[in-house]
Amino acid sequence: MTAPTLPDLFTWLEQSRRDGEVHYDERQRCWTVLGHPEVSAVLGDPHTFSSDLGDLQPRQEDLDLFQRGNFVQMDPPRHDSLRRLVSRAFTPRVVAGLAPRITTVTSELLDELAGAERFDLVDDLAYPLPVIVIAELLGIPAADRPVFRRWADALFERPEAGPDQPLTRMLDDRSVQAVAAVMREMNEYLLEHVRAHRATPGDDLTGNLVQAKADGERLSDEEIIGFVGLLLLAGHITTTATLGNTVASLDEHPDAAAEVRADPALLPDAIEEVLRLRTPFPRLARRSTTDAVIGGLPVPAGDVVVAWLAAANRDGRVFADPLRFDIRRNPNPHLTFGHGIHFCIGAPLARLEARIAMEVLLRRYREIAVDTAASVYRNPWVMLTPTKLPVSVVPA
Ligand code: HEM
């Protein structure tokens, strides 16, 4: 099966918009929400639009176990108690303290290339950098990252996802078994680490979690597994995407690249523009808990509602000339990190990693040219990210 490409996704979203910013999609058996105000309204009302879509997933013990601490798929009040436990570790001030370590890791990874003039930006930098940073925060061996990558690949490689695939049939029986096998391996691996941290709690996030209480009770091993697994996966795949997408976007827009080189202070806004146009998670799913109204249309209780961040980010009512890559766009109220109570906890960290990595890259190399023909992307219905991004570089 040939997976859809990036242009396929954006063409589909544009065509879909002709049916209205909100409409029911018979083929996918869900509500498609495309407009910026409408997506914000859905994400901003967690009581009407629940994140608990457990019943969309096939029942399987390894998948169920992971869900127990996976607070991104929980509703209040449990969501809020669990989120509070880790939010302190990711405030902008705490995250700013990680800058020296992020700079060192970036420099070491590029030093390892020993002056190579061609390398793979994903394999050699965009993947290892965020995974090392989040593994160190969690107190998990960063050296095990080939295993984490295998898990992420197994979970996010879904060539079948696309406009004809009902969300309720995201996984066929064979895929469920394959995903469950990976989840089992991941659960066992994380359980071992949770137990080690219970024996000797270190001064890291997992150490804090084994001692923390939510609603007056300590977390179970199973809850911590879901918690740590969520942070481990969410903490790197999307940042890998952002770094790869930034290098690819600047390669496509040489004028913007020249401006950023001349004035690196433009980098943060340029990265925001990459985040807007190449939204790593293109869509978020919710379920209506009661009869509701979105964009003036009645949505019955129990329906699946898909909020398309990638479409909201291109809404001409909010973004002037929405398809233009404008590194000076300000304000840039993109919804790439979500909205409301589930707003991404790792946004400050992701932004910092992307900025530092880009600064180091631009300082080291006078030229960075992407081999577009040899680049490989994931199915964008699942994630907008390169998985291979070969580059040729000229040292500064
Ligand atoms: C939540 C995107 C980086 C941890 C989210 C959500 C989005 C998102 C869209 C909301 C999900 C929903 O409402 O259902 C991104 C993007 C990133 C990124 C685009 C990078 C560019 C990170 C990093 C971490 C992280 C580095 C870890 C440190 C989380 C967690 C949640 C979350 C724990 C759940 C928050 C909650 O449910 O309250 N992220 N993320 N993310 N993200 Fe990120």
PDB file of C-alpha atoms in Angstrom, residues 52-311:
ATOM      1  CA  ASP A  52     -11.044   9.373  26.622  1.00  0.00           C
ATOM      2  CA  LEU A  53     -11.350   7.438  23.387  1.00  0.00           C
ATOM      3  CA  GLY A  54     -10.394   4.131  24.938  1.00  0.00           C
ATOM      4  CA  ASP A  55     -13.249   2.386  23.171  1.00  0.00           C
ATOM      5  CA  LEU A  56     -11.842   3.369  19.772  1.00  0.00           C
ATOM      6  CA  GLN A  57      -8.850   1.205  20.534  1.00  0.00           C
ATOM      7  CA  PRO A  58      -9.261  -2.527  20.422  1.00  0.00           C
ATOM      8  CA  ARG A  59      -9.238  -4.062  23.918  1.00  0.00           C
ATOM      9  CA  GLN A  60      -5.905  -5.684  24.541  1.00  0.00           C
ATOM     10  CA  GLU A  61      -4.175  -6.077  27.890  1.00  0.00           C
ATOM     11  CA  ASP A  62      -0.831  -4.502  26.910  1.00  0.00           C
ATOM     12  CA  LEU A  63      -2.555  -1.495  25.350  1.00  0.00           C
ATOM     13  CA  ASP A  64      -4.861  -1.163  28.374  1.00  0.00           C
ATOM     14  CA  LEU A  65      -1.982  -1.232  30.814  1.00  0.00           C
ATOM     15  CA  PHE A  66      -0.257   1.667  29.080  1.00  0.00           C
ATOM     16  CA  GLN A  67      -3.457   3.729  29.227  1.00  0.00           C
ATOM     17  CA  ARG A  68      -3.532   3.817  33.049  1.00  0.00           C
ATOM     18  CA  GLY A  69      -1.050   6.673  33.365  1.00  0.00           C
ATOM     19  CA  ASN A  70      -1.448   8.120  29.871  1.00  0.00           C
ATOM     20  CA  PHE A  71      -3.073  11.361  31.004  1.00  0.00           C
ATOM     21  CA  VAL A  72      -3.315  12.849  27.505  1.00  0.00           C
ATOM     22  CA  GLN A  73      -6.267  10.488  27.024  1.00  0.00           C
ATOM     23  CA  MET A  74      -7.909  11.307  30.360  1.00  0.00           C
ATOM     24  CA  ASP A  75     -10.519  13.859  31.393  1.00  0.00           C
ATOM     25  CA  PRO A  76     -10.687  15.961  34.556  1.00  0.00           C
ATOM     26  CA  PRO A  77     -10.389  15.496  37.463  1.00  0.00           C
ATOM     27  CA  ARG A  78      -7.844  12.618  37.111  1.00  0.00           C
ATOM     28  CA  HIS A  79      -6.113  14.307  34.185  1.00  0.00           C
ATOM     29  CA  ASP A  80      -5.505  17.459  36.222  1.00  0.00           C
ATOM     30  CA  SER A  81      -4.088  15.562  39.246  1.00  0.00           C
ATOM     31  CA  LEU A  82      -1.638  13.606  37.102  1.00  0.00           C
ATOM     32  CA  ARG A  83      -0.630  16.550  34.927  1.00  0.00           C
ATOM     33  CA  ARG A  84       0.115  18.632  38.034  1.00  0.00           C
ATOM     34  CA  LEU A  85       2.740  16.069  39.077  1.00  0.00           C
ATOM     35  CA  VAL A  86       4.957  16.749  36.081  1.00  0.00           C
ATOM     36  CA  SER A  87       4.065  20.255  35.003  1.00  0.00           C
ATOM     37  CA  ARG A  88       6.573  21.754  37.465  1.00  0.00           C
ATOM     38  CA  ALA A  89       9.407  19.958  35.656  1.00  0.00           C
ATOM     39  CA  PHE A  90       8.591  21.737  32.371  1.00  0.00           C
ATOM     40  CA  THR A  91       8.011  25.394  33.248  1.00  0.00           C
ATOM     41  CA  PRO A  92       9.872  27.835  30.969  1.00  0.00           C
ATOM     42  CA  ARG A  93      12.216  28.751  33.861  1.00  0.00           C
ATOM     43  CA  VAL A  94      13.151  25.148  34.686  1.00  0.00           C
ATOM     44  CA  VAL A  95      13.514  24.300  31.010  1.00  0.00           C
ATOM     45  CA  ALA A  96      15.776  27.326  30.407  1.00  0.00           C
ATOM     46  CA  GLY A  97      18.227  25.695  32.844  1.00  0.00           C
ATOM     47  CA  LEU A  98      18.626  22.817  30.360  1.00  0.00           C
ATOM     48  CA  ALA A  99      20.084  25.100  27.668  1.00  0.00           C
ATOM     49  CA  PRO A 100      23.770  24.369  28.434  1.00  0.00           C
ATOM     50  CA  ARG A 101      23.159  20.595  28.342  1.00  0.00           C
ATOM     51  CA  ILE A 102      21.205  20.870  25.063  1.00  0.00           C
ATOM     52  CA  THR A 103      24.083  22.865  23.529  1.00  0.00           C
ATOM     53  CA  THR A 104      26.641  20.285  24.706  1.00  0.00           C
ATOM     54  CA  VAL A 105      24.649  17.303  23.413  1.00  0.00           C
ATOM     55  CA  THR A 106      24.122  19.011  20.026  1.00  0.00           C
ATOM     56  CA  SER A 107      27.834  19.809  19.716  1.00  0.00           C
ATOM     57  CA  GLU A 108      28.886  16.289  20.740  1.00  0.00           C
ATOM     58  CA  LEU A 109      26.530  14.684  18.226  1.00  0.00           C
ATOM     59  CA  LEU A 110      27.938  16.843  15.425  1.00  0.00           C
ATOM     60  CA  ASP A 111      31.540  16.218  16.627  1.00  0.00           C
ATOM     61  CA  GLU A 112      30.886  12.482  16.248  1.00  0.00           C
ATOM     62  CA  LEU A 113      30.411  13.056  12.519  1.00  0.00           C
ATOM     63  CA  ALA A 114      34.135  13.849  12.366  1.00  0.00           C
ATOM     64  CA  GLY A 115      33.830  16.442   9.619  1.00  0.00           C
ATOM     65  CA  ALA A 116      31.626  14.313   7.318  1.00  0.00           C
ATOM     66  CA  GLU A 117      30.258  16.420   4.464  1.00  0.00           C
ATOM     67  CA  ARG A 118      27.123  14.327   4.086  1.00  0.00           C
ATOM     68  CA  PHE A 119      25.041  12.868   6.893  1.00  0.00           C
ATOM     69  CA  ASP A 120      21.453  12.117   7.807  1.00  0.00           C
ATOM     70  CA  LEU A 121      20.022  15.002   9.782  1.00  0.00           C
ATOM     71  CA  VAL A 122      17.377  12.767  11.407  1.00  0.00           C
ATOM     72  CA  ASP A 123      19.600   9.811  12.359  1.00  0.00           C
ATOM     73  CA  ASP A 124      22.537  11.929  13.455  1.00  0.00           C
ATOM     74  CA  LEU A 125      20.902  14.898  15.189  1.00  0.00           C
ATOM     75  CA  ALA A 126      17.120  15.392  15.094  1.00  0.00           C
ATOM     76  CA  TYR A 127      16.415  11.948  16.560  1.00  0.00           C
ATOM     77  CA  PRO A 128      19.173  11.513  19.175  1.00  0.00           C
ATOM     78  CA  LEU A 129      19.134  15.074  20.604  1.00  0.00           C
ATOM     79  CA  PRO A 130      15.591  15.147  22.064  1.00  0.00           C
ATOM     80  CA  VAL A 131      15.704  11.487  23.045  1.00  0.00           C
ATOM     81  CA  ILE A 132      18.922  11.991  25.034  1.00  0.00           C
ATOM     82  CA  VAL A 133      17.479  15.078  26.751  1.00  0.00           C
ATOM     83  CA  ILE A 134      14.165  13.450  27.744  1.00  0.00           C
ATOM     84  CA  ALA A 135      15.821  10.151  28.771  1.00  0.00           C
ATOM     85  CA  GLU A 136      18.197  12.063  31.060  1.00  0.00           C
ATOM     86  CA  LEU A 137      15.276  13.971  32.585  1.00  0.00           C
ATOM     87  CA  LEU A 138      13.443  10.708  33.224  1.00  0.00           C
ATOM     88  CA  GLY A 139      16.528   8.863  34.486  1.00  0.00           C
ATOM     89  CA  ILE A 140      16.390   6.224  31.745  1.00  0.00           C
ATOM     90  CA  PRO A 141      19.559   5.118  29.886  1.00  0.00           C
ATOM     91  CA  ALA A 142      19.823   7.296  26.764  1.00  0.00           C
ATOM     92  CA  ALA A 143      22.059   4.570  25.281  1.00  0.00           C
ATOM     93  CA  ASP A 144      18.938   2.412  24.839  1.00  0.00           C
ATOM     94  CA  ARG A 145      17.629   4.851  22.231  1.00  0.00           C
ATOM     95  CA  PRO A 146      17.716   2.371  19.307  1.00  0.00           C
ATOM     96  CA  VAL A 147      15.073   0.419  21.231  1.00  0.00           C
ATOM     97  CA  PHE A 148      12.931   3.553  21.794  1.00  0.00           C
ATOM     98  CA  ARG A 149      13.162   4.296  18.092  1.00  0.00           C
ATOM     99  CA  ARG A 150      11.926   0.845  17.204  1.00  0.00           C
ATOM    100  CA  TRP A 151       8.915   1.383  19.488  1.00  0.00           C
ATOM    101  CA  ALA A 152       8.106   4.774  18.015  1.00  0.00           C
ATOM    102  CA  ASP A 153       8.423   3.402  14.477  1.00  0.00           C
ATOM    103  CA  ALA A 154       6.099   0.505  15.272  1.00  0.00           C
ATOM    104  CA  LEU A 155       3.528   2.822  16.872  1.00  0.00           C
ATOM    105  CA  PHE A 156       3.571   5.594  14.266  1.00  0.00           C
ATOM    106  CA  GLU A 157       4.180   3.670  11.045  1.00  0.00           C
ATOM    107  CA  ARG A 158       0.646   3.264   9.751  1.00  0.00           C
ATOM    108  CA  PRO A 159       0.653   3.285   5.971  1.00  0.00           C
ATOM    109  CA  GLU A 160      -3.071   2.480   5.904  1.00  0.00           C
ATOM    110  CA  ALA A 161      -4.131   5.743   7.616  1.00  0.00           C
ATOM    111  CA  GLY A 162      -5.792   8.142   5.168  1.00  0.00           C
ATOM    112  CA  PRO A 163      -9.043   9.686   3.963  1.00  0.00           C
ATOM    113  CA  ASP A 164     -10.732   6.337   3.369  1.00  0.00           C
ATOM    114  CA  GLN A 165      -9.869   4.852   6.732  1.00  0.00           C
ATOM    115  CA  PRO A 166     -12.525   5.092   9.459  1.00  0.00           C
ATOM    116  CA  LEU A 167     -10.910   6.101  12.740  1.00  0.00           C
ATOM    117  CA  THR A 168     -12.675   3.198  14.364  1.00  0.00           C
ATOM    118  CA  ARG A 169     -10.719   0.837  12.153  1.00  0.00           C
ATOM    119  CA  MET A 170      -7.301   2.407  12.643  1.00  0.00           C
ATOM    120  CA  LEU A 171      -5.857  -0.968  13.519  1.00  0.00           C
ATOM    121  CA  ASP A 172      -6.730  -4.250  11.896  1.00  0.00           C
ATOM    122  CA  ASP A 173      -6.216  -7.494  13.853  1.00  0.00           C
ATOM    123  CA  ARG A 174      -2.711  -8.018  12.530  1.00  0.00           C
ATOM    124  CA  SER A 175      -1.655  -4.476  13.419  1.00  0.00           C
ATOM    125  CA  VAL A 176      -3.150  -4.810  16.904  1.00  0.00           C
ATOM    126  CA  GLN A 177      -0.955  -7.838  17.535  1.00  0.00           C
ATOM    127  CA  ALA A 178       2.135  -6.042  16.215  1.00  0.00           C
ATOM    128  CA  VAL A 179       1.449  -2.903  18.284  1.00  0.00           C
ATOM    129  CA  ALA A 180       0.618  -4.987  21.357  1.00  0.00           C
ATOM    130  CA  ALA A 181       3.949  -6.817  21.059  1.00  0.00           C
ATOM    131  CA  VAL A 182       5.785  -3.490  21.069  1.00  0.00           C
ATOM    132  CA  MET A 183       3.708  -2.204  23.970  1.00  0.00           C
ATOM    133  CA  ARG A 184       4.506  -5.353  25.952  1.00  0.00           C
ATOM    134  CA  GLU A 185       8.224  -4.867  25.375  1.00  0.00           C
ATOM    135  CA  MET A 186       7.913  -1.204  26.332  1.00  0.00           C
ATOM    136  CA  ASN A 187       5.844  -1.944  29.456  1.00  0.00           C
ATOM    137  CA  GLU A 188       8.351  -4.578  30.612  1.00  0.00           C
ATOM    138  CA  TYR A 189      11.308  -2.298  29.996  1.00  0.00           C
ATOM    139  CA  LEU A 190       9.715   0.626  31.843  1.00  0.00           C
ATOM    140  CA  LEU A 191       8.520  -1.593  34.706  1.00  0.00           C
ATOM    141  CA  GLU A 192      12.102  -2.626  35.368  1.00  0.00           C
ATOM    142  CA  HIS A 193      13.114   1.041  35.556  1.00  0.00           C
ATOM    143  CA  VAL A 194      10.192   1.979  37.783  1.00  0.00           C
ATOM    144  CA  ARG A 195      11.145  -0.842  40.185  1.00  0.00           C
ATOM    145  CA  ALA A 196      14.785   0.250  40.213  1.00  0.00           C
ATOM    146  CA  HIS A 197      13.653   3.805  40.992  1.00  0.00           C
ATOM    147  CA  ARG A 198      11.395   2.551  43.780  1.00  0.00           C
ATOM    148  CA  ALA A 199      14.402   0.805  45.335  1.00  0.00           C
ATOM    149  CA  THR A 200      16.631   3.898  45.025  1.00  0.00           C
ATOM    150  CA  PRO A 201      14.689   6.991  43.954  1.00  0.00           C
ATOM    151  CA  GLY A 202      17.102   9.303  42.158  1.00  0.00           C
ATOM    152  CA  ASP A 203      16.743  13.032  41.646  1.00  0.00           C
ATOM    153  CA  ASP A 204      15.020  12.663  38.288  1.00  0.00           C
ATOM    154  CA  LEU A 205      11.412  12.672  37.085  1.00  0.00           C
ATOM    155  CA  THR A 206      10.856   8.941  37.560  1.00  0.00           C
ATOM    156  CA  GLY A 207      12.347   9.235  41.059  1.00  0.00           C
ATOM    157  CA  ASN A 208       9.890  12.052  41.812  1.00  0.00           C
ATOM    158  CA  LEU A 209       6.964  10.087  40.391  1.00  0.00           C
ATOM    159  CA  VAL A 210       7.557   6.983  42.518  1.00  0.00           C
ATOM    160  CA  GLN A 211       7.385   9.209  45.607  1.00  0.00           C
ATOM    161  CA  ALA A 212       4.596  11.533  44.433  1.00  0.00           C
ATOM    162  CA  LYS A 213       0.949  11.367  45.466  1.00  0.00           C
ATOM    163  CA  ALA A 214      -2.057  12.145  43.283  1.00  0.00           C
ATOM    164  CA  ASP A 215      -5.408  12.640  45.048  1.00  0.00           C
ATOM    165  CA  GLY A 216      -3.710  11.525  48.279  1.00  0.00           C
ATOM    166  CA  GLU A 217      -2.444   8.217  46.904  1.00  0.00           C
ATOM    167  CA  ARG A 218       0.847   7.029  45.539  1.00  0.00           C
ATOM    168  CA  LEU A 219       0.884   6.109  41.855  1.00  0.00           C
ATOM    169  CA  SER A 220       0.899   2.435  40.957  1.00  0.00           C
ATOM    170  CA  ASP A 221       3.736   0.931  38.877  1.00  0.00           C
ATOM    171  CA  GLU A 222       1.295   0.661  35.975  1.00  0.00           C
ATOM    172  CA  GLU A 223       0.376   4.326  36.176  1.00  0.00           C
ATOM    173  CA  ILE A 224       4.015   5.373  36.242  1.00  0.00           C
ATOM    174  CA  ILE A 225       4.724   3.205  33.208  1.00  0.00           C
ATOM    175  CA  GLY A 226       2.056   5.052  31.187  1.00  0.00           C
ATOM    176  CA  PHE A 227       3.307   8.361  32.510  1.00  0.00           C
ATOM    177  CA  VAL A 228       6.962   7.739  31.722  1.00  0.00           C
ATOM    178  CA  GLY A 229       6.137   6.104  28.393  1.00  0.00           C
ATOM    179  CA  LEU A 230       4.041   9.114  27.368  1.00  0.00           C
ATOM    180  CA  LEU A 231       6.823  11.544  28.272  1.00  0.00           C
ATOM    181  CA  LEU A 232       9.480   9.407  26.633  1.00  0.00           C
ATOM    182  CA  LEU A 233       7.613   9.141  23.319  1.00  0.00           C
ATOM    183  CA  ALA A 234       5.943  12.580  23.267  1.00  0.00           C
ATOM    184  CA  GLY A 235       9.228  14.055  24.444  1.00  0.00           C
ATOM    185  CA  HIS A 236      11.128  13.182  21.327  1.00  0.00           C
ATOM    186  CA  ILE A 237       9.187  12.222  18.197  1.00  0.00           C
ATOM    187  CA  THR A 238       7.611  15.641  17.756  1.00  0.00           C
ATOM    188  CA  THR A 239      10.841  17.511  18.398  1.00  0.00           C
ATOM    189  CA  THR A 240      12.612  15.243  15.906  1.00  0.00           C
ATOM    190  CA  ALA A 241       9.861  16.251  13.469  1.00  0.00           C
ATOM    191  CA  THR A 242      10.296  19.953  14.194  1.00  0.00           C
ATOM    192  CA  LEU A 243      14.055  19.958  13.715  1.00  0.00           C
ATOM    193  CA  GLY A 244      13.812  17.966  10.493  1.00  0.00           C
ATOM    194  CA  ASN A 245      10.938  20.137   9.243  1.00  0.00           C
ATOM    195  CA  THR A 246      12.870  23.337  10.033  1.00  0.00           C
ATOM    196  CA  VAL A 247      15.921  22.235   8.058  1.00  0.00           C
ATOM    197  CA  ALA A 248      13.693  21.072   5.169  1.00  0.00           C
ATOM    198  CA  SER A 249      11.621  24.305   5.172  1.00  0.00           C
ATOM    199  CA  LEU A 250      14.690  26.563   5.161  1.00  0.00           C
ATOM    200  CA  ASP A 251      16.101  24.478   2.310  1.00  0.00           C
ATOM    201  CA  GLU A 252      12.880  25.094   0.353  1.00  0.00           C
ATOM    202  CA  HIS A 253      12.991  28.824   1.115  1.00  0.00           C
ATOM    203  CA  PRO A 254      16.568  30.007   0.506  1.00  0.00           C
ATOM    204  CA  ASP A 255      15.643  33.694   1.033  1.00  0.00           C
ATOM    205  CA  ALA A 256      14.293  32.933   4.489  1.00  0.00           C
ATOM    206  CA  ALA A 257      17.371  30.807   5.216  1.00  0.00           C
ATOM    207  CA  ALA A 258      19.668  33.696   4.264  1.00  0.00           C
ATOM    208  CA  GLU A 259      17.734  36.072   6.539  1.00  0.00           C
ATOM    209  CA  VAL A 260      17.930  33.696   9.492  1.00  0.00           C
ATOM    210  CA  ARG A 261      21.665  33.209   8.922  1.00  0.00           C
ATOM    211  CA  ALA A 262      22.200  36.953   8.859  1.00  0.00           C
ATOM    212  CA  ASP A 263      20.116  37.457  12.011  1.00  0.00           C
ATOM    213  CA  PRO A 264      19.718  34.348  14.220  1.00  0.00           C
ATOM    214  CA  ALA A 265      17.361  36.378  16.457  1.00  0.00           C
ATOM    215  CA  LEU A 266      14.755  35.560  13.764  1.00  0.00           C
ATOM    216  CA  LEU A 267      15.063  31.846  14.539  1.00  0.00           C
ATOM    217  CA  PRO A 268      12.332  31.551  17.213  1.00  0.00           C
ATOM    218  CA  ASP A 269       9.694  33.120  14.917  1.00  0.00           C
ATOM    219  CA  ALA A 270      10.934  31.063  11.955  1.00  0.00           C
ATOM    220  CA  ILE A 271      10.511  27.881  14.024  1.00  0.00           C
ATOM    221  CA  GLU A 272       6.963  28.960  14.983  1.00  0.00           C
ATOM    222  CA  GLU A 273       6.182  29.322  11.281  1.00  0.00           C
ATOM    223  CA  VAL A 274       7.535  25.824  10.601  1.00  0.00           C
ATOM    224  CA  LEU A 275       5.388  24.532  13.472  1.00  0.00           C
ATOM    225  CA  ARG A 276       2.348  26.250  11.925  1.00  0.00           C
ATOM    226  CA  LEU A 277       2.773  24.923   8.383  1.00  0.00           C
ATOM    227  CA  ARG A 278       4.188  21.511   9.222  1.00  0.00           C
ATOM    228  CA  THR A 279       2.118  20.539  12.226  1.00  0.00           C
ATOM    229  CA  PRO A 280       3.751  17.362  13.638  1.00  0.00           C
ATOM    230  CA  PHE A 281       0.452  15.984  15.001  1.00  0.00           C
ATOM    231  CA  PRO A 282      -1.990  17.012  12.267  1.00  0.00           C
ATOM    232  CA  ARG A 283      -5.191  16.032  14.089  1.00  0.00           C
ATOM    233  CA  LEU A 284      -6.545  15.295  17.565  1.00  0.00           C
ATOM    234  CA  ALA A 285      -9.571  13.131  18.268  1.00  0.00           C
ATOM    235  CA  ARG A 286     -12.302  13.732  20.838  1.00  0.00           C
ATOM    236  CA  ARG A 287     -15.728  12.219  21.588  1.00  0.00           C
ATOM    237  CA  SER A 288     -18.858  14.249  22.346  1.00  0.00           C
ATOM    238  CA  THR A 289     -20.197  13.407  25.810  1.00  0.00           C
ATOM    239  CA  THR A 290     -23.545  15.077  25.204  1.00  0.00           C
ATOM    240  CA  ASP A 291     -25.523  16.599  22.319  1.00  0.00           C
ATOM    241  CA  ALA A 292     -23.382  19.533  21.258  1.00  0.00           C
ATOM    242  CA  VAL A 293     -23.038  22.275  18.673  1.00  0.00           C
ATOM    243  CA  ILE A 294     -19.878  22.996  16.692  1.00  0.00           C
ATOM    244  CA  GLY A 295     -19.784  25.907  14.255  1.00  0.00           C
ATOM    245  CA  GLY A 296     -23.596  26.065  14.383  1.00  0.00           C
ATOM    246  CA  LEU A 297     -24.081  22.370  13.507  1.00  0.00           C
ATOM    247  CA  PRO A 298     -25.700  19.884  15.888  1.00  0.00           C
ATOM    248  CA  VAL A 299     -23.351  17.063  16.916  1.00  0.00           C
ATOM    249  CA  PRO A 300     -25.053  14.120  18.669  1.00  0.00           C
ATOM    250  CA  ALA A 301     -23.663  12.657  21.910  1.00  0.00           C
ATOM    251  CA  GLY A 302     -21.163   9.833  21.401  1.00  0.00           C
ATOM    252  CA  ASP A 303     -19.817  10.943  18.018  1.00  0.00           C
ATOM    253  CA  VAL A 304     -16.112  11.082  17.200  1.00  0.00           C
ATOM    254  CA  VAL A 305     -14.885  14.602  16.495  1.00  0.00           C
ATOM    255  CA  VAL A 306     -11.563  15.126  14.722  1.00  0.00           C
ATOM    256  CA  ALA A 307      -9.956  18.520  15.295  1.00  0.00           C
ATOM    257  CA  TRP A 308      -7.550  19.195  12.434  1.00  0.00           C
ATOM    258  CA  LEU A 309      -4.717  21.329  13.839  1.00  0.00           C
ATOM    259  CA  ALA A 310      -3.038  21.257  10.428  1.00  0.00           C
ATOM    260  CA  ALA A 311      -6.127  22.837   8.841  1.00  0.00           C
TER     261      ALA A 311
END
